[in-house]
Short mmCIF file of C-alpha atoms and ligand atoms in Angstrom, two decimals:
data_model
loop_
_atom_site.label_atom_id
_atom_site.label_comp_id
_atom_site.label_asym_id
_atom_site.label_seq_id
_atom_site.Cartn_x
_atom_site.Cartn_y
_atom_site.Cartn_z
CA UNK A 618 4.60 -19.00 4.86
CA UNK A 619 0.84 -18.59 5.24
CA UNK A 620 -0.38 -15.00 5.68
CA UNK A 621 -3.63 -14.41 7.58
CA UNK A 622 -3.36 -10.76 8.65
CA UNK A 623 -2.72 -7.58 6.72
CA UNK A 624 -1.59 -4.26 8.20
CA UNK A 625 -2.35 -0.94 6.53
CA UNK A 626 -0.20 1.98 7.66
CA UNK A 627 -2.21 5.19 7.63
CA UNK A 628 -0.94 7.31 10.53
CA UNK A 629 1.23 9.79 8.61
CA UNK A 630 0.55 13.49 8.07
CA UNK A 631 0.52 13.32 4.27
CA UNK A 632 2.39 16.62 3.98
CA UNK A 633 2.92 16.28 0.22
CA UNK A 634 -0.84 16.52 -0.29
CA UNK A 635 -1.51 19.55 1.91
CA UNK A 636 -3.84 21.38 2.12
CA UNK A 637 -6.14 18.52 0.92
CA UNK A 638 -4.82 16.28 3.72
CA UNK A 639 -5.21 18.80 6.55
CA UNK A 640 -8.63 17.53 7.69
CA UNK A 641 -9.39 14.69 5.26
CA UNK A 642 -6.91 11.82 5.70
CA UNK A 643 -4.98 11.56 2.43
CA UNK A 644 -5.83 7.85 2.33
CA UNK A 645 -9.49 8.83 1.84
CA UNK A 646 -8.74 10.89 -1.27
CA UNK A 647 -10.39 9.04 -4.13
CA UNK A 648 -9.41 7.50 -7.42
CA UNK A 649 -12.52 8.62 -9.33
CA UNK A 650 -15.23 7.67 -6.80
CA UNK A 651 -13.40 5.20 -4.56
CA UNK A 652 -11.07 6.20 -1.70
CA UNK A 653 -7.52 4.93 -2.15
CA UNK A 654 -7.72 3.01 1.13
CA UNK A 655 -10.80 1.14 -0.08
CA UNK A 656 -8.92 0.00 -3.19
CA UNK A 657 -6.25 -1.35 -0.84
CA UNK A 658 -8.82 -3.14 1.36
CA UNK A 659 -10.36 -4.61 -1.82
CA UNK A 660 -6.89 -5.84 -2.87
CA UNK A 661 -6.42 -7.51 0.53
CA UNK A 662 -9.87 -9.13 0.46
CA UNK A 663 -9.36 -10.33 -3.14
CA UNK A 664 -6.08 -11.90 -2.00
CA UNK A 665 -7.97 -14.06 0.51
CA UNK A 666 -7.23 -12.16 3.74
CA UNK A 667 -10.13 -10.98 5.90
CA UNK A 668 -8.32 -9.69 9.01
CA UNK A 669 -6.97 -6.17 8.70
CA UNK A 670 -5.20 -4.01 11.26
CA UNK A 671 -5.12 -0.33 10.42
CA UNK A 672 -2.50 1.89 12.03
CA UNK A 673 -4.00 5.36 12.41
CA UNK A 674 -3.32 8.54 14.36
CA UNK A 675 -5.51 11.05 16.20
CA UNK A 676 -7.82 12.88 13.84
CA UNK A 677 -7.90 10.05 11.28
CA UNK A 678 -10.95 8.23 12.69
CA UNK A 679 -12.78 8.90 9.40
CA UNK A 680 -10.72 6.06 7.97
CA UNK A 681 -12.58 3.65 10.28
CA UNK A 682 -15.93 5.38 9.73
CA UNK A 683 -15.60 4.68 6.02
CA UNK A 684 -15.66 0.93 6.71
CA UNK A 685 -18.43 1.00 9.35
CA UNK A 686 -22.09 0.31 8.52
CA UNK A 687 -24.16 3.43 7.68
CA UNK A 688 -27.74 2.46 8.73
CA UNK A 689 -29.44 5.81 7.88
CA UNK A 690 -27.84 6.00 4.44
CA UNK A 691 -28.61 2.33 3.77
CA UNK A 692 -32.26 2.81 4.81
CA UNK A 693 -32.51 5.91 2.61
CA UNK A 694 -31.14 4.07 -0.44
CA UNK A 695 -33.35 1.00 0.22
CA UNK A 696 -36.51 3.14 0.52
CA UNK A 697 -35.79 4.82 -2.81
CA UNK A 698 -35.06 1.52 -4.54
CA UNK A 699 -31.42 2.42 -5.24
CA UNK A 700 -30.26 -1.16 -4.91
CA UNK A 701 -27.00 -0.86 -6.80
CA UNK A 702 -25.86 2.03 -4.64
CA UNK A 703 -27.02 0.17 -1.55
CA UNK A 704 -24.72 -2.71 -2.51
CA UNK A 705 -21.85 -0.26 -3.09
CA UNK A 706 -22.35 1.16 0.42
CA UNK A 707 -22.88 -2.21 2.13
CA UNK A 708 -19.74 -3.65 0.57
CA UNK A 709 -17.58 -1.13 2.44
CA UNK A 710 -18.56 -2.60 5.81
CA UNK A 711 -18.65 -6.28 4.86
CA UNK A 712 -15.42 -6.75 2.87
CA UNK A 713 -13.15 -7.41 5.84
CA UNK A 714 -12.79 -7.24 9.61
CA UNK A 715 -10.87 -4.09 10.45
CA UNK A 716 -9.24 -3.35 13.80
CA UNK A 717 -7.36 -0.16 14.59
CA UNK A 718 -4.13 0.52 16.44
CA UNK A 719 -2.92 4.00 17.26
CA UNK A 720 0.50 5.40 16.44
CA UNK A 721 0.85 8.32 18.87
CA UNK A 722 3.66 10.05 17.00
CA UNK A 723 4.51 9.83 13.30
CA UNK A 724 7.96 8.34 13.87
CA UNK A 725 8.25 6.55 10.56
CA UNK A 726 7.05 3.42 8.84
CA UNK A 727 9.22 1.08 10.96
CA UNK A 728 7.79 2.63 14.12
CA UNK A 729 4.25 2.27 12.70
CA UNK A 730 4.87 -1.45 12.09
CA UNK A 731 6.08 -1.86 15.69
CA UNK A 732 2.66 -0.69 16.94
CA UNK A 733 1.02 -3.90 15.66
CA UNK A 734 3.39 -6.29 17.45
CA UNK A 735 0.70 -7.44 19.94
CA UNK A 736 -2.12 -7.48 17.38
CA UNK A 737 -0.13 -9.59 14.88
CA UNK A 738 1.52 -11.99 17.34
CA UNK A 739 3.98 -14.64 16.31
CA UNK A 740 3.02 -15.13 12.67
CA UNK A 741 4.02 -13.72 9.28
CA UNK A 742 1.94 -10.78 8.08
CA UNK A 743 1.45 -8.38 5.19
CA UNK A 744 2.14 -4.64 5.31
CA UNK A 745 0.56 -2.30 2.77
CA UNK A 746 1.18 1.41 2.27
CA UNK A 747 -2.11 2.83 1.02
CA UNK A 748 -0.33 5.57 -0.96
CA UNK A 749 0.58 2.88 -3.42
CA UNK A 750 -2.36 1.84 -5.53
CA UNK A 751 -1.61 -1.30 -7.50
CA UNK A 752 -3.70 -1.90 -10.57
CA UNK A 753 -3.04 -5.53 -11.46
CA UNK A 754 -4.66 -8.40 -13.36
CA UNK A 755 -4.10 -10.54 -10.24
CA UNK A 756 -3.98 -8.63 -6.91
CA UNK A 757 -0.42 -7.50 -6.16
CA UNK A 758 -0.64 -8.89 -2.62
CA UNK A 759 -1.79 -12.28 -3.94
CA UNK A 760 1.16 -12.35 -6.35
CA UNK A 761 3.52 -11.85 -3.38
CA UNK A 762 1.68 -14.45 -1.27
CA UNK A 763 2.19 -17.03 -4.02
CA UNK A 764 5.95 -16.39 -3.93
CA UNK A 765 6.10 -16.43 -0.10
CA UNK A 766 4.22 -19.72 0.05
CA UNK A 767 6.46 -21.32 -2.57
CA UNK A 768 9.76 -20.04 -1.13
CA UNK A 769 8.77 -20.12 2.55
CA UNK A 770 10.35 -16.68 2.95
CA UNK A 771 9.49 -12.98 3.18
CA UNK A 772 8.96 -11.04 -0.04
CA UNK A 773 8.66 -7.38 -1.04
CA UNK A 774 7.09 -5.97 -4.22
CA UNK A 775 9.45 -4.49 -6.80
CA UNK A 776 8.90 -2.20 -9.74
CA UNK A 777 11.36 -1.35 -12.52
CA UNK A 778 12.02 2.40 -12.68
CA UNK A 779 13.88 4.58 -15.17
CA UNK A 780 17.58 5.05 -14.32
CA UNK A 781 17.00 8.79 -13.83
CA UNK A 782 14.34 8.05 -11.18
CA UNK A 783 16.31 5.71 -8.90
CA UNK A 784 17.13 8.41 -6.35
CA UNK A 785 13.45 8.62 -5.33
CA UNK A 786 13.24 5.00 -4.20
CA UNK A 787 14.75 2.21 -2.12
CA UNK A 788 16.77 0.29 -4.73
CA UNK A 789 17.57 -3.40 -4.34
CA UNK A 790 20.75 -5.32 -4.84
CA UNK A 791 20.92 -9.05 -5.57
CA UNK A 792 20.78 -11.67 -8.31
CA UNK A 793 17.73 -12.53 -10.36
CA UNK A 794 16.97 -16.20 -9.69
CA UNK A 795 13.76 -16.77 -11.70
CA UNK A 796 11.54 -14.69 -13.96
CA UNK A 797 10.66 -11.51 -12.00
CA UNK A 798 12.21 -12.94 -8.81
CA UNK A 799 15.32 -11.59 -7.05
CA UNK A 800 17.17 -12.84 -4.00
CA UNK A 801 17.95 -9.64 -2.16
CA UNK A 802 21.42 -9.23 -0.71
CA UNK A 803 21.13 -5.53 0.06
CA UNK A 804 19.41 -2.28 -0.74
CA UNK A 805 20.19 1.40 -0.87
CA UNK A 806 17.73 4.11 0.10
CA UNK A 807 17.49 6.88 -2.54
CA UNK A 808 20.93 6.36 -4.12
CA UNK A 809 22.54 8.85 -6.50
CA UNK A 810 21.98 7.65 -10.10
CA UNK A 811 25.59 6.54 -10.59
CA UNK A 812 25.62 4.51 -7.36
CA UNK A 813 22.35 2.62 -7.81
CA UNK A 814 22.92 -1.17 -7.72
CA UNK A 815 19.92 -1.79 -10.03
CA UNK A 816 16.77 -0.22 -11.42
CA UNK A 817 14.47 -2.30 -9.24
CA UNK A 818 12.62 -0.20 -6.66
CA UNK A 819 10.74 -1.36 -3.56
CA UNK A 820 7.09 -0.31 -3.36
CA UNK A 821 4.61 -0.42 -0.49
CA UNK A 822 3.75 -4.11 -0.28
CA UNK A 823 5.71 -6.35 2.09
CA UNK A 824 5.26 -9.86 3.48
CA UNK A 825 7.20 -9.96 6.72
CA UNK A 826 8.15 -12.55 9.33
CA UNK A 827 7.38 -11.88 13.04
CA UNK A 828 11.16 -11.58 13.65
CA UNK A 829 10.90 -8.12 12.10
CA UNK A 830 9.55 -6.79 15.42
CA UNK A 831 12.72 -7.69 17.34
CA UNK A 832 14.83 -6.15 14.57
CA UNK A 833 12.78 -2.93 14.68
CA UNK A 834 13.02 -2.78 18.48
CA UNK A 835 16.80 -2.86 18.22
CA UNK A 836 16.87 -0.26 15.42
CA UNK A 837 18.39 3.10 16.26
CA UNK A 838 16.20 6.03 15.24
CA UNK A 839 17.59 7.94 12.27
CA UNK A 840 16.77 11.33 10.82
CA UNK A 841 13.99 13.11 12.79
CA UNK A 842 13.82 10.26 15.35
CA UNK A 843 12.21 8.05 12.69
CA UNK A 844 12.54 4.28 12.67
CA UNK A 845 12.82 3.13 9.08
CA UNK A 846 11.53 -0.17 7.78
CA UNK A 847 14.30 -0.22 5.16
CA UNK A 848 16.99 -0.76 7.80
CA UNK A 849 15.11 -3.78 9.16
CA UNK A 850 14.61 -5.16 5.63
CA UNK A 851 18.33 -4.74 5.05
CA UNK A 852 19.00 -6.96 8.05
CA UNK A 853 16.65 -9.64 6.66
CA UNK A 854 18.39 -9.35 3.29
CA UNK A 855 21.84 -9.74 4.88
CA UNK A 856 20.64 -12.96 6.52
CA UNK A 857 19.93 -14.15 2.96
CA UNK A 858 16.26 -14.50 3.71
CA UNK A 859 14.43 -11.92 1.63
CA UNK A 860 13.04 -12.01 -1.90
CA UNK A 861 11.91 -9.24 -4.21
CA UNK A 862 9.22 -9.90 -6.80
CA UNK A 863 8.59 -7.64 -9.79
CA UNK A 864 4.80 -7.71 -9.65
CA UNK A 865 2.69 -7.72 -12.81
CA UNK A 866 0.67 -4.52 -13.06
CA UNK A 867 0.90 -0.77 -12.64
CA UNK A 868 1.42 1.32 -9.50
CA UNK A 869 0.30 4.86 -8.74
CA UNK A 870 1.67 6.97 -5.91
CA UNK A 871 -1.42 8.63 -4.46
CA UNK A 872 0.68 10.52 -1.91
CA UNK A 873 2.18 12.66 -4.66
CA UNK A 874 0.44 15.22 -6.91
CA UNK A 875 1.53 13.68 -10.22
CA UNK A 876 0.77 10.12 -9.09
CA UNK A 877 -2.64 11.26 -7.86
CA UNK A 878 -3.37 12.83 -11.23
CA UNK A 879 -2.14 9.92 -13.36
CA UNK A 880 -4.25 7.49 -11.30
CA UNK A 881 -7.38 9.53 -12.06
CA UNK A 882 -6.57 9.52 -15.77
CA UNK A 883 -5.71 5.81 -15.96
CA UNK A 884 -8.88 4.73 -14.12
CA UNK A 885 -10.96 7.38 -15.90
CA UNK A 886 -9.88 6.04 -19.30
CA UNK A 887 -11.26 2.65 -18.31
CA UNK A 888 -14.46 3.50 -16.48
CA UNK A 889 -17.49 2.95 -18.76
CA UNK A 890 -19.09 6.25 -17.70
CA UNK A 891 -16.02 8.41 -18.26
CA UNK A 892 -13.73 6.64 -20.74
CA UNK A 893 -14.98 8.01 -24.09
CA UNK A 894 -15.52 11.59 -23.00
CA UNK A 895 -12.23 11.75 -21.13
CA UNK A 896 -10.35 10.37 -24.16
CA UNK A 897 -11.90 13.00 -26.46
CA UNK A 898 -11.17 15.73 -23.93
CA UNK A 899 -7.52 14.71 -23.58
CA UNK A 900 -7.15 14.54 -27.37
CA UNK A 901 -8.67 17.98 -27.75
CA UNK A 902 -6.38 19.66 -25.25
CA UNK A 903 -3.25 17.84 -26.43
CA UNK A 904 -3.67 18.45 -30.17
P1 LIG B 1130 4.62 8.36 3.57
O1 LIG B 1130 5.91 8.81 4.11
O2 LIG B 1130 4.40 8.35 2.11
O3 LIG B 1130 3.42 9.19 4.18
O4 LIG B 1130 4.26 6.96 4.19
P2 LIG B 1130 3.33 10.52 4.98
O5 LIG B 1130 4.44 10.70 5.92
O6 LIG B 1130 1.94 10.52 5.53
O7 LIG B 1130 3.35 11.55 3.75
P3 LIG B 1130 4.28 12.78 3.38
O8 LIG B 1130 5.58 12.17 2.93
O9 LIG B 1130 4.38 13.66 4.58
O10 LIG B 1130 3.53 13.43 2.27
C1 LIG B 1130 3.53 5.94 3.54
C2 LIG B 1130 2.36 5.47 4.42
O11 LIG B 1130 2.80 5.20 5.74
C3 LIG B 1130 2.01 5.87 6.69
C4 LIG B 1130 1.36 7.04 5.96
O12 LIG B 1130 0.07 7.35 6.50
C5 LIG B 1130 1.27 6.55 4.52
O13 LIG B 1130 0.01 5.95 4.23
N1 LIG B 1130 2.86 6.32 7.83
C6 LIG B 1130 3.95 7.09 7.60
C7 LIG B 1130 2.52 5.95 9.12
O14 LIG B 1130 1.53 5.23 9.34
N2 LIG B 1130 3.30 6.40 10.16
C8 LIG B 1130 4.40 7.17 9.97
O15 LIG B 1130 5.07 7.54 10.97
C9 LIG B 1130 4.74 7.53 8.66
#
């Protein structure tokens, strides 16, 4: 299963991050100095994929502007000899080829995936939710691609969560068949703690077969007219053709206040310009 295209879903309203997300797309909110969506594009590029399709909605054109060349800014930086910054700016427009597709109404993640049916065509593809920032020694997407290539089957990224947290996630069911690898037989969306089949939660990285489009087209809209991706994944799992891989690394939910904050701290504690001072500051306020 060779993946050549990656789809980033960025057409939602981001209501959990209002008012920050009213005008600025939440996907442009940064981790330190880098917008979350750029970290996701960097992950895709580092995984060996250069064709990206971004699903956006009206008013979120700034997401595309961020990856377009900025000739005036580049000239300004070049004239002042700011070569490092010039490279930082140039990189945003040279990392990948990005095409956009519009989702007219925010009718859920499954509906957003359906919008790329033509653009993807009849081949397997990756879907990434840019809320989820994965900080990994080897890119999370690349880890999944290795599994998909070896097993010739679709794969989703899994993360172990505390028992008390299971009701916030889609939780998978199915036997572990190799280190970190599960054959999925089912899944439950946000189960009550006592009914959760496991502590393995699905996060926003999926490698999907083109058959997913037909499944989504047949799907009946659920709550609020939304078409959920989970229902379509469940159908793949029931066919015995879906794997879950517990990726190596950490994940931050940038669509949520606490996740947003912990991402800043984790990256800040590593960045050479902020690490020492941030560590002393945290010590001083916690002691
Ligand atoms: P979320 O459900 O976390 O995003 O979807 P949201 O709906 O924008 O945020 P809240 O829950 O209201 O705060 C994860 C990703 O899927 C995209 C979002 O932009 C986000 O990056 N998405 C969601 C779509 O592209 N279309 C949709 O209809 C829904």
